[in-house]
Short mmCIF file of C-alpha atoms and ligand atoms in Angstrom, two decimals:
data_model
loop_
_atom_site.label_atom_id
_atom_site.label_comp_id
_atom_site.label_asym_id
_atom_site.label_seq_id
_atom_site.Cartn_x
_atom_site.Cartn_y
_atom_site.Cartn_z
CA MET A 173 25.98 -11.61 -79.75
CA SER A 174 23.76 -14.25 -80.64
CA LEU A 175 24.37 -16.53 -83.43
CA SER A 176 21.67 -15.43 -85.65
CA THR A 177 23.02 -11.78 -85.62
CA ASN A 178 26.60 -12.36 -85.70
CA PRO A 179 27.69 -11.80 -89.28
CA LEU A 180 30.67 -13.51 -89.23
CA ALA A 181 29.37 -16.32 -87.19
CA VAL A 182 26.73 -16.56 -89.99
CA GLU A 183 29.23 -16.34 -92.79
CA LEU A 184 31.46 -19.08 -91.08
CA LEU A 185 28.47 -21.45 -90.76
CA ARG A 186 27.51 -20.83 -93.92
CA ARG A 187 30.71 -21.60 -95.68
CA MET A 188 30.91 -24.81 -93.43
CA ARG A 189 27.57 -25.99 -94.66
CA GLN A 190 28.59 -25.19 -98.20
CA LEU A 191 31.58 -27.33 -97.84
CA GLU A 192 33.33 -24.02 -98.86
CA ILE A 193 35.95 -24.33 -95.88
CA ARG A 194 39.20 -25.83 -95.93
CA ALA A 195 39.76 -28.76 -92.86
CA GLY A 196 42.82 -29.62 -91.42
CA VAL A 197 43.52 -32.73 -89.72
CA ILE A 198 46.54 -33.44 -87.47
CA GLY A 199 47.90 -36.83 -86.81
CA LEU A 200 47.43 -39.03 -89.94
CA GLY A 201 47.27 -42.16 -88.10
CA TYR A 202 44.56 -45.10 -87.74
CA VAL A 203 41.66 -42.32 -86.38
CA GLY A 204 43.11 -39.01 -88.42
CA LEU A 205 43.77 -40.59 -91.92
CA PRO A 206 40.58 -42.21 -92.22
CA LEU A 207 38.74 -39.05 -91.08
CA THR A 208 40.71 -36.92 -93.71
CA LEU A 209 39.21 -39.33 -96.53
CA LEU A 210 36.02 -39.08 -94.92
CA PHE A 211 36.13 -35.20 -95.22
CA SER A 212 37.51 -35.79 -98.63
CA GLU A 213 34.94 -37.94 -99.90
CA GLN A 214 32.50 -35.17 -99.04
CA LYS A 215 34.12 -32.76 -101.03
CA PHE A 216 35.87 -30.86 -98.14
CA ARG A 217 39.16 -29.68 -99.26
CA VAL A 218 41.38 -30.93 -96.41
CA THR A 219 45.17 -30.60 -95.40
CA GLY A 220 46.76 -33.41 -93.58
CA PHE A 221 49.49 -32.68 -90.81
CA ASP A 222 51.84 -35.29 -89.18
CA VAL A 223 55.34 -35.30 -87.86
CA ASP A 224 56.37 -38.40 -89.39
CA GLN A 225 58.08 -37.29 -92.72
CA GLN A 226 57.79 -41.02 -93.97
CA LYS A 227 53.67 -41.20 -93.68
CA VAL A 228 53.73 -37.75 -95.29
CA ASP A 229 56.16 -38.77 -98.22
CA THR A 230 54.17 -41.90 -98.40
CA LEU A 231 50.70 -39.94 -98.74
CA THR A 232 52.23 -37.45 -101.03
CA ARG A 233 53.34 -40.32 -103.49
CA GLY A 234 49.75 -41.51 -103.32
CA GLY A 235 50.40 -44.56 -101.28
CA SER A 236 48.97 -45.88 -97.81
CA TYR A 237 50.62 -47.24 -94.95
CA ILE A 238 47.32 -48.69 -93.12
CA TYR A 239 46.12 -52.17 -94.59
CA ARG A 240 42.45 -51.33 -95.03
CA ILE A 241 42.87 -48.01 -97.07
CA LEU A 242 44.11 -48.43 -100.56
CA PRO A 243 46.31 -46.62 -102.02
CA GLU A 244 43.35 -45.76 -104.70
CA GLU A 245 41.46 -43.96 -102.00
CA ILE A 246 44.36 -41.58 -101.27
CA LYS A 247 44.77 -40.97 -105.20
CA ALA A 248 41.16 -39.79 -105.34
CA ALA A 249 41.34 -37.95 -101.84
CA GLN A 250 44.37 -35.85 -103.63
CA SER A 251 42.41 -35.54 -106.89
CA SER A 252 39.81 -33.40 -104.45
CA GLY A 253 42.38 -31.36 -103.07
CA PHE A 254 43.80 -33.38 -100.17
CA SER A 255 47.70 -32.69 -99.33
CA ALA A 256 49.82 -34.15 -96.61
CA THR A 257 52.66 -32.14 -95.07
CA ALA A 258 54.77 -32.05 -91.71
CA ASN A 259 54.60 -28.23 -92.11
CA TYR A 260 52.37 -26.58 -89.67
CA ALA A 261 52.81 -22.90 -91.25
CA GLN A 262 50.04 -24.60 -93.64
CA LEU A 263 47.56 -24.02 -90.67
CA THR A 264 46.95 -20.81 -91.36
CA GLU A 265 45.34 -21.61 -94.76
CA VAL A 266 42.46 -23.95 -92.99
CA ASP A 267 39.58 -22.94 -90.82
CA ALA A 268 38.71 -25.89 -89.06
CA VAL A 269 41.31 -28.04 -87.19
CA VAL A 270 40.82 -31.64 -86.06
CA ILE A 271 43.47 -32.84 -83.57
CA CYS A 272 43.89 -36.97 -83.81
CA VAL A 273 47.42 -37.63 -81.95
CA PRO A 274 48.29 -40.36 -79.77
CA THR A 275 47.17 -40.28 -75.70
CA PRO A 276 49.28 -43.14 -74.46
CA LEU A 277 50.32 -44.33 -70.76
CA ASN A 278 53.70 -43.09 -69.40
CA GLU A 279 56.13 -46.00 -68.13
CA HIS A 280 54.38 -45.35 -64.61
CA HIS A 281 50.86 -45.91 -66.13
CA GLU A 282 50.10 -42.34 -66.11
CA PRO A 283 48.56 -40.19 -68.94
CA ASP A 284 51.11 -38.78 -71.32
CA LEU A 285 49.61 -35.60 -72.51
CA SER A 286 53.14 -34.92 -74.60
CA TYR A 287 51.67 -35.26 -78.14
CA ILE A 288 48.76 -33.04 -77.67
CA GLU A 289 50.73 -30.51 -75.78
CA ASN A 290 53.33 -30.58 -78.61
CA THR A 291 50.46 -29.94 -81.03
CA ALA A 292 49.02 -27.01 -79.21
CA HIS A 293 52.47 -25.77 -79.38
CA ALA A 294 53.02 -26.28 -82.84
CA ILE A 295 49.30 -24.71 -83.39
CA ALA A 296 49.94 -21.81 -81.52
CA PRO A 297 51.79 -19.70 -83.74
CA ASN A 298 49.61 -20.32 -86.79
CA LEU A 299 46.38 -19.57 -85.01
CA ARG A 300 43.87 -16.77 -86.30
CA ALA A 301 40.88 -15.46 -85.51
CA ARG A 302 37.60 -17.51 -85.97
CA GLN A 303 39.46 -20.98 -86.48
CA LEU A 304 37.94 -23.67 -85.06
CA ILE A 305 40.03 -26.45 -82.93
CA VAL A 306 38.64 -29.72 -82.56
CA LEU A 307 40.28 -32.29 -80.17
CA GLU A 308 39.42 -36.19 -80.86
CA SER A 309 42.22 -37.55 -79.05
CA THR A 310 40.75 -39.79 -76.20
CA THR A 311 41.72 -38.06 -72.58
CA TYR A 312 40.49 -37.26 -69.09
CA PRO A 313 37.70 -34.74 -68.47
CA GLY A 314 39.45 -31.17 -68.48
CA THR A 315 42.58 -31.73 -70.94
CA THR A 316 40.80 -29.55 -73.73
CA GLU A 317 40.23 -26.73 -71.35
CA GLU A 318 43.17 -27.02 -68.90
CA VAL A 319 45.76 -28.07 -70.90
CA MET A 320 45.10 -27.43 -74.96
CA VAL A 321 43.50 -23.85 -74.58
CA PRO A 322 45.69 -22.38 -72.26
CA ILE A 323 48.94 -23.08 -74.37
CA LEU A 324 46.76 -22.06 -77.41
CA GLU A 325 46.00 -18.53 -75.76
CA LYS A 326 49.38 -18.14 -74.47
CA GLU A 327 51.34 -18.90 -77.48
CA ASN A 328 49.45 -17.51 -79.89
CA LYS A 329 50.72 -13.98 -82.48
CA PHE A 330 47.62 -11.92 -81.75
CA GLY A 331 46.56 -12.25 -78.42
CA LEU A 332 43.44 -14.25 -79.10
CA LYS A 333 41.34 -15.96 -76.56
CA ALA A 334 39.36 -19.02 -76.74
CA ALA A 335 35.54 -18.07 -77.20
CA ARG A 336 33.94 -18.51 -73.85
CA VAL A 337 30.21 -17.91 -72.74
CA GLY A 338 29.65 -14.05 -72.65
CA ALA A 339 33.10 -13.72 -74.45
CA SER A 340 33.04 -14.41 -78.04
CA GLY A 341 34.08 -11.56 -79.88
CA GLU A 342 36.24 -10.58 -82.99
CA ASN A 343 39.52 -11.76 -81.40
CA THR A 344 38.80 -15.49 -80.23
CA PHE A 345 38.94 -18.59 -81.81
CA HIS A 346 36.44 -21.58 -81.11
CA VAL A 347 37.52 -24.97 -79.31
CA ALA A 348 35.31 -28.06 -79.05
CA PHE A 349 36.09 -31.90 -77.92
CA SER A 350 34.74 -34.51 -80.02
CA PRO A 351 35.57 -38.00 -79.28
CA GLU A 352 36.90 -40.59 -81.86
CA ARG A 353 34.60 -44.02 -81.83
CA GLU A 354 36.39 -45.65 -84.42
CA ASP A 355 36.31 -49.38 -84.36
CA PRO A 356 38.89 -51.24 -86.33
CA GLY A 357 37.74 -54.07 -88.45
CA ASN A 358 34.10 -53.44 -87.71
CA THR A 359 32.58 -54.11 -91.21
CA GLN A 360 28.96 -53.67 -90.10
CA VAL A 361 28.50 -49.71 -89.32
CA ALA A 362 29.82 -47.30 -91.72
CA ARG A 363 31.81 -44.90 -90.19
CA ARG A 364 29.43 -41.89 -91.07
CA ASP A 365 26.85 -43.80 -89.09
CA ILE A 366 28.72 -43.54 -85.89
CA PRO A 367 27.24 -40.55 -84.02
CA LYS A 368 29.70 -37.87 -83.18
CA VAL A 369 29.42 -36.56 -79.61
CA ILE A 370 30.34 -32.71 -79.69
CA GLY A 371 31.04 -30.51 -76.39
CA GLY A 372 32.02 -26.90 -77.49
CA LEU A 373 33.58 -24.55 -75.13
CA GLU A 374 30.53 -22.18 -75.53
CA PRO A 375 27.54 -22.89 -77.86
CA LEU A 376 28.95 -20.95 -80.77
CA ALA A 377 31.76 -23.64 -80.82
CA THR A 378 29.14 -26.53 -80.62
CA GLU A 379 27.58 -24.96 -83.37
CA TYR A 380 30.79 -25.15 -85.66
CA ALA A 381 31.67 -28.20 -85.06
CA SER A 382 28.38 -29.49 -85.47
CA ALA A 383 28.16 -28.17 -88.78
CA LEU A 384 31.69 -29.48 -89.74
CA TYR A 385 30.93 -32.85 -88.50
CA ASN A 386 27.37 -33.19 -89.74
CA SER A 387 28.68 -32.85 -93.63
CA ILE A 388 30.59 -35.78 -92.71
CA PHE A 389 28.34 -37.77 -90.11
CA ASN A 390 24.78 -38.90 -90.09
CA ARG A 391 24.03 -37.43 -86.80
CA VAL A 392 25.76 -35.43 -84.01
CA VAL A 393 25.09 -35.41 -80.44
CA PRO A 394 25.79 -31.66 -78.83
CA VAL A 395 26.87 -31.97 -75.27
CA SER A 396 27.24 -28.90 -72.80
CA SER A 397 30.98 -28.80 -72.50
CA PRO A 398 34.06 -30.27 -73.45
CA ALA A 399 34.62 -32.09 -70.34
CA VAL A 400 30.91 -34.04 -70.99
CA ALA A 401 32.15 -34.97 -74.36
CA GLU A 402 35.84 -36.30 -72.93
CA MET A 403 33.88 -38.10 -70.34
CA THR A 404 31.48 -39.51 -72.45
CA LYS A 405 34.32 -41.62 -74.51
CA LEU A 406 35.68 -42.60 -71.02
CA LEU A 407 32.66 -44.15 -69.73
CA GLU A 408 31.97 -46.15 -73.31
CA ASN A 409 35.50 -47.55 -72.84
CA ILE A 410 35.50 -48.18 -69.21
CA TYR A 411 32.15 -49.95 -69.58
CA ARG A 412 33.93 -52.44 -72.24
CA CYS A 413 36.75 -52.94 -70.03
CA VAL A 414 34.73 -53.65 -67.03
CA ASN A 415 32.18 -56.22 -68.87
CA ILE A 416 35.30 -57.69 -70.77
CA ALA A 417 36.87 -58.27 -67.17
CA LEU A 418 33.93 -59.71 -65.77
CA VAL A 419 33.76 -62.38 -68.56
CA ASN A 420 37.47 -63.24 -68.45
CA GLU A 421 36.70 -63.74 -64.74
CA LEU A 422 33.71 -65.92 -65.36
CA LYS A 423 35.85 -67.94 -68.04
CA LEU A 424 38.62 -68.79 -65.82
CA LEU A 425 35.70 -70.43 -63.01
CA CYS A 426 34.15 -72.02 -66.13
CA LEU A 427 37.23 -73.52 -67.16
CA ARG A 428 37.46 -75.13 -63.48
CA MET A 429 33.95 -76.19 -63.71
CA GLY A 430 34.05 -77.78 -67.00
CA ILE A 431 31.54 -75.30 -68.62
CA ASP A 432 31.75 -73.69 -71.87
CA ILE A 433 31.61 -70.17 -71.02
CA PHE A 434 31.02 -69.10 -74.84
CA GLU A 435 28.01 -71.27 -75.15
CA VAL A 436 26.69 -69.55 -72.21
CA ILE A 437 27.36 -66.44 -73.40
CA HIS A 438 25.56 -67.17 -76.92
CA ALA A 439 22.67 -68.44 -74.72
CA ALA A 440 22.82 -65.21 -72.33
CA SER A 441 22.64 -63.31 -75.80
CA THR A 442 19.25 -64.72 -76.61
CA LYS A 443 17.71 -62.28 -74.02
CA PRO A 444 16.08 -59.42 -75.92
CA PHE A 445 16.72 -56.87 -73.39
CA GLY A 446 19.33 -56.23 -70.62
CA PHE A 447 22.17 -58.20 -71.80
CA GLN A 448 24.96 -57.27 -74.12
CA PRO A 449 27.74 -59.73 -74.85
CA PHE A 450 31.26 -59.24 -74.29
CA TYR A 451 33.96 -62.17 -75.01
CA PRO A 452 36.80 -63.36 -72.97
CA GLY A 453 40.30 -63.67 -74.53
CA PRO A 454 43.79 -63.53 -73.82
CA GLY A 455 44.02 -59.83 -72.79
CA LEU A 456 43.25 -56.34 -73.69
CA GLY A 457 44.93 -54.90 -77.05
CA GLY A 458 44.68 -51.51 -78.71
CA HIS A 459 45.26 -47.89 -78.19
CA CYS A 460 41.99 -47.69 -76.32
CA ILE A 461 40.42 -50.12 -73.83
CA PRO A 462 43.80 -50.99 -72.04
CA ILE A 463 44.64 -47.42 -71.62
CA ASP A 464 41.85 -45.00 -71.74
CA PRO A 465 40.34 -46.16 -68.06
CA PHE A 466 43.67 -45.27 -66.66
CA TYR A 467 43.40 -41.62 -67.79
CA LEU A 468 40.36 -41.29 -65.81
CA SER A 469 41.48 -43.07 -62.62
CA TRP A 470 44.57 -40.68 -62.66
CA LYS A 471 42.35 -37.74 -62.70
CA ALA A 472 40.13 -39.24 -60.42
CA LYS A 473 43.02 -39.12 -57.55
CA GLU A 474 42.88 -35.24 -57.76
CA PHE A 475 39.50 -35.47 -56.44
CA ASP A 476 40.22 -37.67 -53.49
CA PHE A 477 38.46 -40.56 -55.61
CA HIS A 478 39.58 -44.00 -56.08
CA THR A 479 37.88 -45.70 -59.05
CA ARG A 480 37.88 -49.47 -57.84
CA PHE A 481 36.00 -50.92 -61.08
CA ILE A 482 38.72 -49.68 -62.93
CA GLU A 483 41.48 -50.83 -60.89
CA LEU A 484 39.96 -54.45 -60.68
CA ALA A 485 39.12 -54.57 -64.31
CA GLY A 486 42.67 -53.69 -64.95
CA GLU A 487 43.69 -56.23 -62.48
CA VAL A 488 41.62 -59.27 -63.88
CA ASN A 489 42.59 -58.26 -67.67
CA LEU A 490 46.31 -57.87 -67.27
CA SER A 491 46.36 -61.30 -65.57
CA MET A 492 45.03 -62.88 -68.66
CA PRO A 493 48.22 -63.28 -70.81
CA TYR A 494 49.77 -65.10 -67.27
CA HIS A 495 46.84 -67.37 -67.73
CA VAL A 496 47.28 -68.22 -71.25
CA VAL A 497 51.05 -68.91 -70.84
CA SER A 498 50.41 -71.21 -67.70
CA SER A 499 47.79 -73.25 -69.81
CA VAL A 500 50.20 -73.97 -72.50
CA ALA A 501 52.79 -75.09 -69.52
CA ARG A 502 49.79 -77.22 -68.38
CA ALA A 503 48.85 -78.70 -71.65
CA LEU A 504 52.87 -79.60 -72.41
CA ASN A 505 53.01 -81.00 -69.11
CA GLN A 506 50.22 -83.37 -69.41
CA ARG A 507 52.08 -84.48 -72.54
CA LYS A 508 55.08 -85.31 -70.37
CA GLN A 509 57.00 -81.93 -71.94
CA ALA A 510 58.23 -78.96 -70.40
CA LEU A 511 57.74 -75.49 -71.66
CA ASN A 512 61.72 -74.63 -71.20
CA GLY A 513 62.82 -75.92 -74.35
CA ALA A 514 59.49 -76.00 -76.05
CA LYS A 515 59.08 -74.90 -79.30
CA VAL A 516 55.85 -72.57 -79.50
CA LEU A 517 54.14 -71.07 -82.77
CA VAL A 518 52.26 -68.16 -81.80
CA LEU A 519 49.17 -67.64 -84.41
CA GLY A 520 48.08 -63.84 -84.38
CA LEU A 521 49.95 -60.96 -83.36
CA ALA A 522 47.69 -58.02 -83.74
CA TYR A 523 45.54 -57.22 -80.77
CA LYS A 524 42.23 -58.55 -82.52
CA LYS A 525 41.52 -60.43 -85.80
CA ASP A 526 41.68 -59.18 -89.20
CA ILE A 527 43.58 -55.74 -88.35
CA ASP A 528 46.88 -54.67 -88.83
CA ASP A 529 47.37 -52.82 -85.25
CA LEU A 530 49.81 -54.27 -82.99
CA ARG A 531 49.71 -51.71 -80.21
CA GLU A 532 49.33 -53.10 -76.85
CA SER A 533 48.62 -56.26 -77.79
CA PRO A 534 48.87 -59.29 -75.34
CA ALA A 535 50.68 -61.81 -77.90
CA LEU A 536 53.55 -59.44 -77.10
CA THR A 537 53.16 -59.76 -73.76
CA ILE A 538 52.89 -63.62 -73.89
CA ILE A 539 55.54 -63.97 -76.57
CA GLU A 540 57.73 -62.40 -73.82
CA LEU A 541 56.49 -64.60 -70.88
CA LEU A 542 57.11 -67.56 -72.99
CA GLN A 543 60.50 -66.89 -73.73
CA GLN A 544 61.32 -65.98 -70.20
CA GLU A 545 60.06 -69.37 -69.16
CA GLY A 546 62.67 -70.87 -71.98
CA ALA A 547 60.54 -71.66 -74.52
CA THR A 548 61.69 -71.09 -78.36
CA VAL A 549 58.87 -69.00 -79.86
CA SER A 550 57.80 -68.34 -83.25
CA TYR A 551 54.65 -66.44 -84.57
CA ASN A 552 52.77 -66.10 -87.70
CA ASP A 553 50.70 -62.98 -88.52
CA PRO A 554 49.31 -62.13 -92.27
CA PHE A 555 49.18 -58.67 -91.38
CA PHE A 556 52.93 -58.74 -89.99
CA PRO A 557 55.69 -60.29 -92.31
CA LYS A 558 58.17 -59.02 -89.57
CA VAL A 559 58.13 -57.29 -86.06
CA GLY A 560 60.99 -55.26 -85.11
CA ARG A 561 61.08 -52.50 -82.14
CA GLY A 562 57.95 -51.18 -80.67
CA ARG A 563 57.49 -48.85 -77.58
CA LYS A 564 57.50 -51.63 -75.10
CA TYR A 565 59.17 -54.51 -77.04
CA ASP A 566 61.87 -55.26 -79.41
CA LEU A 567 61.28 -58.54 -80.76
CA GLN A 568 63.14 -58.81 -84.68
CA MET A 569 61.19 -61.72 -85.53
CA THR A 570 59.58 -62.48 -88.79
CA SER A 571 56.74 -64.54 -89.58
CA THR A 572 57.18 -68.17 -90.02
CA SER A 573 55.32 -70.06 -92.48
CA LEU A 574 52.62 -72.47 -91.69
CA ASP A 575 54.00 -75.50 -93.76
CA HIS A 576 55.60 -77.10 -91.00
CA LEU A 577 53.23 -76.94 -88.18
CA GLU A 578 54.76 -80.63 -87.17
CA ASP A 579 58.02 -78.87 -86.25
CA PHE A 580 56.62 -77.19 -83.14
CA ASP A 581 55.70 -78.72 -79.91
CA CYS A 582 52.41 -76.40 -79.42
CA VAL A 583 50.58 -73.82 -81.24
CA LEU A 584 49.11 -71.04 -79.46
CA ILE A 585 46.15 -69.38 -81.32
CA VAL A 586 46.51 -65.71 -79.93
CA THR A 587 44.23 -63.87 -82.65
CA ASP A 588 41.80 -65.26 -84.40
CA HIS A 589 42.52 -63.95 -87.83
CA SER A 590 39.56 -65.30 -90.33
CA SER A 591 42.27 -66.49 -92.93
CA TYR A 592 43.48 -69.23 -90.98
CA ASP A 593 42.01 -72.84 -91.52
CA TYR A 594 41.59 -74.01 -87.96
CA LYS A 595 40.51 -77.53 -88.82
CA ASP A 596 43.82 -77.97 -90.97
CA ILE A 597 45.73 -76.29 -88.07
CA VAL A 598 44.64 -78.75 -85.39
CA ARG A 599 44.62 -81.66 -87.73
CA ARG A 600 48.33 -81.01 -88.27
CA ALA A 601 49.57 -79.43 -85.04
CA HIS A 602 50.79 -81.82 -82.03
CA LEU A 603 49.08 -79.78 -79.77
CA VAL A 604 46.99 -76.83 -80.31
CA VAL A 605 45.95 -73.89 -77.36
CA ASP A 606 43.28 -71.86 -78.07
CA SER A 607 42.85 -68.56 -76.19
CA ARG A 608 39.99 -67.07 -78.45
CA ASN A 609 37.67 -70.02 -79.17
CA ALA A 610 38.63 -69.75 -82.80
CA THR A 611 38.35 -73.60 -82.70
CA GLN A 612 35.13 -73.59 -81.66
CA GLY A 613 33.03 -76.80 -82.91
CA LEU A 614 35.86 -78.76 -83.32
CA SER A 615 37.02 -81.40 -81.05
CA ALA A 616 40.31 -83.22 -80.79
CA SER A 617 42.66 -85.06 -78.14
CA ASN A 618 45.47 -82.45 -79.35
CA LEU A 619 43.19 -79.34 -78.86
CA VAL A 620 42.95 -77.41 -75.16
CA ARG A 621 40.67 -74.51 -74.90
CA CYS A 622 42.04 -71.73 -72.33
N1 NAD B 24 42.81 -46.49 -83.15
C1 NAD B 24 41.73 -46.67 -82.81
O1 NAD B 24 40.85 -47.55 -83.06
C2 NAD B 24 40.80 -45.35 -81.73
C3 NAD B 24 39.74 -45.44 -81.27
C4 NAD B 24 39.08 -44.13 -81.20
C5 NAD B 24 39.93 -43.33 -80.32
N2 NAD B 24 41.28 -43.44 -80.39
C6 NAD B 24 42.10 -42.23 -80.09
O2 NAD B 24 42.45 -41.45 -81.12
C7 NAD B 24 43.78 -40.71 -80.88
C8 NAD B 24 44.63 -41.00 -82.15
O3 NAD B 24 45.08 -42.63 -82.42
P1 NAD B 24 45.54 -43.37 -83.61
O4 NAD B 24 45.45 -44.62 -83.14
O5 NAD B 24 45.03 -42.56 -84.45
O6 NAD B 24 47.05 -42.90 -83.23
P2 NAD B 24 48.19 -43.25 -84.03
O7 NAD B 24 49.47 -43.40 -83.54
O8 NAD B 24 47.78 -44.55 -85.08
O9 NAD B 24 48.28 -41.92 -84.97
C9 NAD B 24 48.72 -40.84 -84.24
C10 NAD B 24 49.40 -39.58 -85.69
O10 NAD B 24 49.76 -38.61 -84.78
C11 NAD B 24 51.08 -38.35 -85.45
N3 NAD B 24 51.50 -37.35 -84.75
C12 NAD B 24 52.06 -37.52 -83.53
N4 NAD B 24 52.37 -36.33 -82.90
C13 NAD B 24 52.01 -35.45 -83.75
C14 NAD B 24 52.10 -33.72 -83.59
N5 NAD B 24 52.87 -33.09 -82.67
N6 NAD B 24 51.68 -33.27 -84.92
C15 NAD B 24 51.52 -34.10 -85.87
N7 NAD B 24 51.05 -35.57 -85.82
C16 NAD B 24 51.29 -36.23 -84.63
C17 NAD B 24 51.78 -39.59 -85.36
O11 NAD B 24 53.04 -39.66 -86.46
C18 NAD B 24 50.85 -40.71 -85.90
O12 NAD B 24 50.74 -40.80 -87.28
C19 NAD B 24 44.11 -41.52 -79.76
O13 NAD B 24 44.17 -40.54 -78.54
C20 NAD B 24 43.31 -42.56 -79.49
O14 NAD B 24 43.30 -42.95 -77.98
C21 NAD B 24 41.99 -44.35 -81.56
#
């Protein structure tokens, strides 16, 4: 039945456009919580689901656990009908469900889809006909159709099937994939100005999802299938990963040649076409760029395909923390000091400037490597007063004040937070090693860029 003649479809579309539906967001992390607020700002009634009871309790109290989201925003959302819960039974009350759960790598560097699978297992018993289920978590092409849909179809109570081309009757639910394109810390582009790519399992699902997102984003970009939408996100992140690896490698060459790579990049950026700047650094961080490309290289093996660009970029980017540590050792050596026994202060733990996200941060690897070499390591980061245990680290450290920089043999800049006074730091420290070009424009005998 075509869109225009199916009364149920017409009615659901009308309700979506009139903001009459209730939306549900599953996974209230860095992606899900801002999305929930965006729905709420547009006067959607929205329910947030998370398995982390602490997060649910914080939100229920009108609090926030993400630095850039203020408690006032949570309270405003609550007054527009937002509530948070760990109880999946409330899913029966929502018309559209958006899934924003983590997609990390396991210890063998392979996709860990357990969060998506667990979410599908939890949704299935509460699924009802005509509901729209949208996956936003970054993953390899095929996940929506091959992993999520079979669980939903097998475990729902009413024998519902996902609507497909030519099979979109009463006893169906609708499925789409729409990748998240969040750029934490970016204050230049408003979230609603980031176009939303949408691939439904069939045209009606794309249409429903487009109607849903059209009310909170300025532009939607429909594509022909979930797999195309899944691959689009991976292309975007692989593009970044490969280009960052390229400039990281060229930085190493430029250091040997005595050329300032940042000056080169700035000059190249004046070309009005055909060049986009990427910047070298101490290594990749965050939940996306270090992880997502490996989702594709893993899937590619099923097709006897070896993704060489991804592997090479991974190799270069993974070597950067080692380069930083050997640069610290060399700089100390030139001052007749050893890294073994040196006191090193790491400035910045977050994976990029001005954000409160530690995931996959190169600072964690760098601290570990410095400790392995016998250095006594402290850190300072205004976003992390203390750091305990994470998935891959167990630091148990507290942020050191910057009052006594003279106590350290070396200050190592790993994250270039805007709040640091770099001129003052270079003036007061014995030795500064800068892996981010945070000290651009400064020149001093105790300053080494790496
Ligand atoms: N953070 C980013 O900048 C960013 C950007 C683009 C895409 N993404 C993608 O978005 C997805 C989510 O990333 P994130 O950064 O928001 O992760 P996050 O870890 O900040 O948040 C995920 C949330 O999901 C919750 N959760 C886990 N399992 C659950 C379940 N079964 N039911 C309900 N809640 C559950 C967790 O408790 C957590 O609060 C990932 O696939 C990521 O690759 C992230």
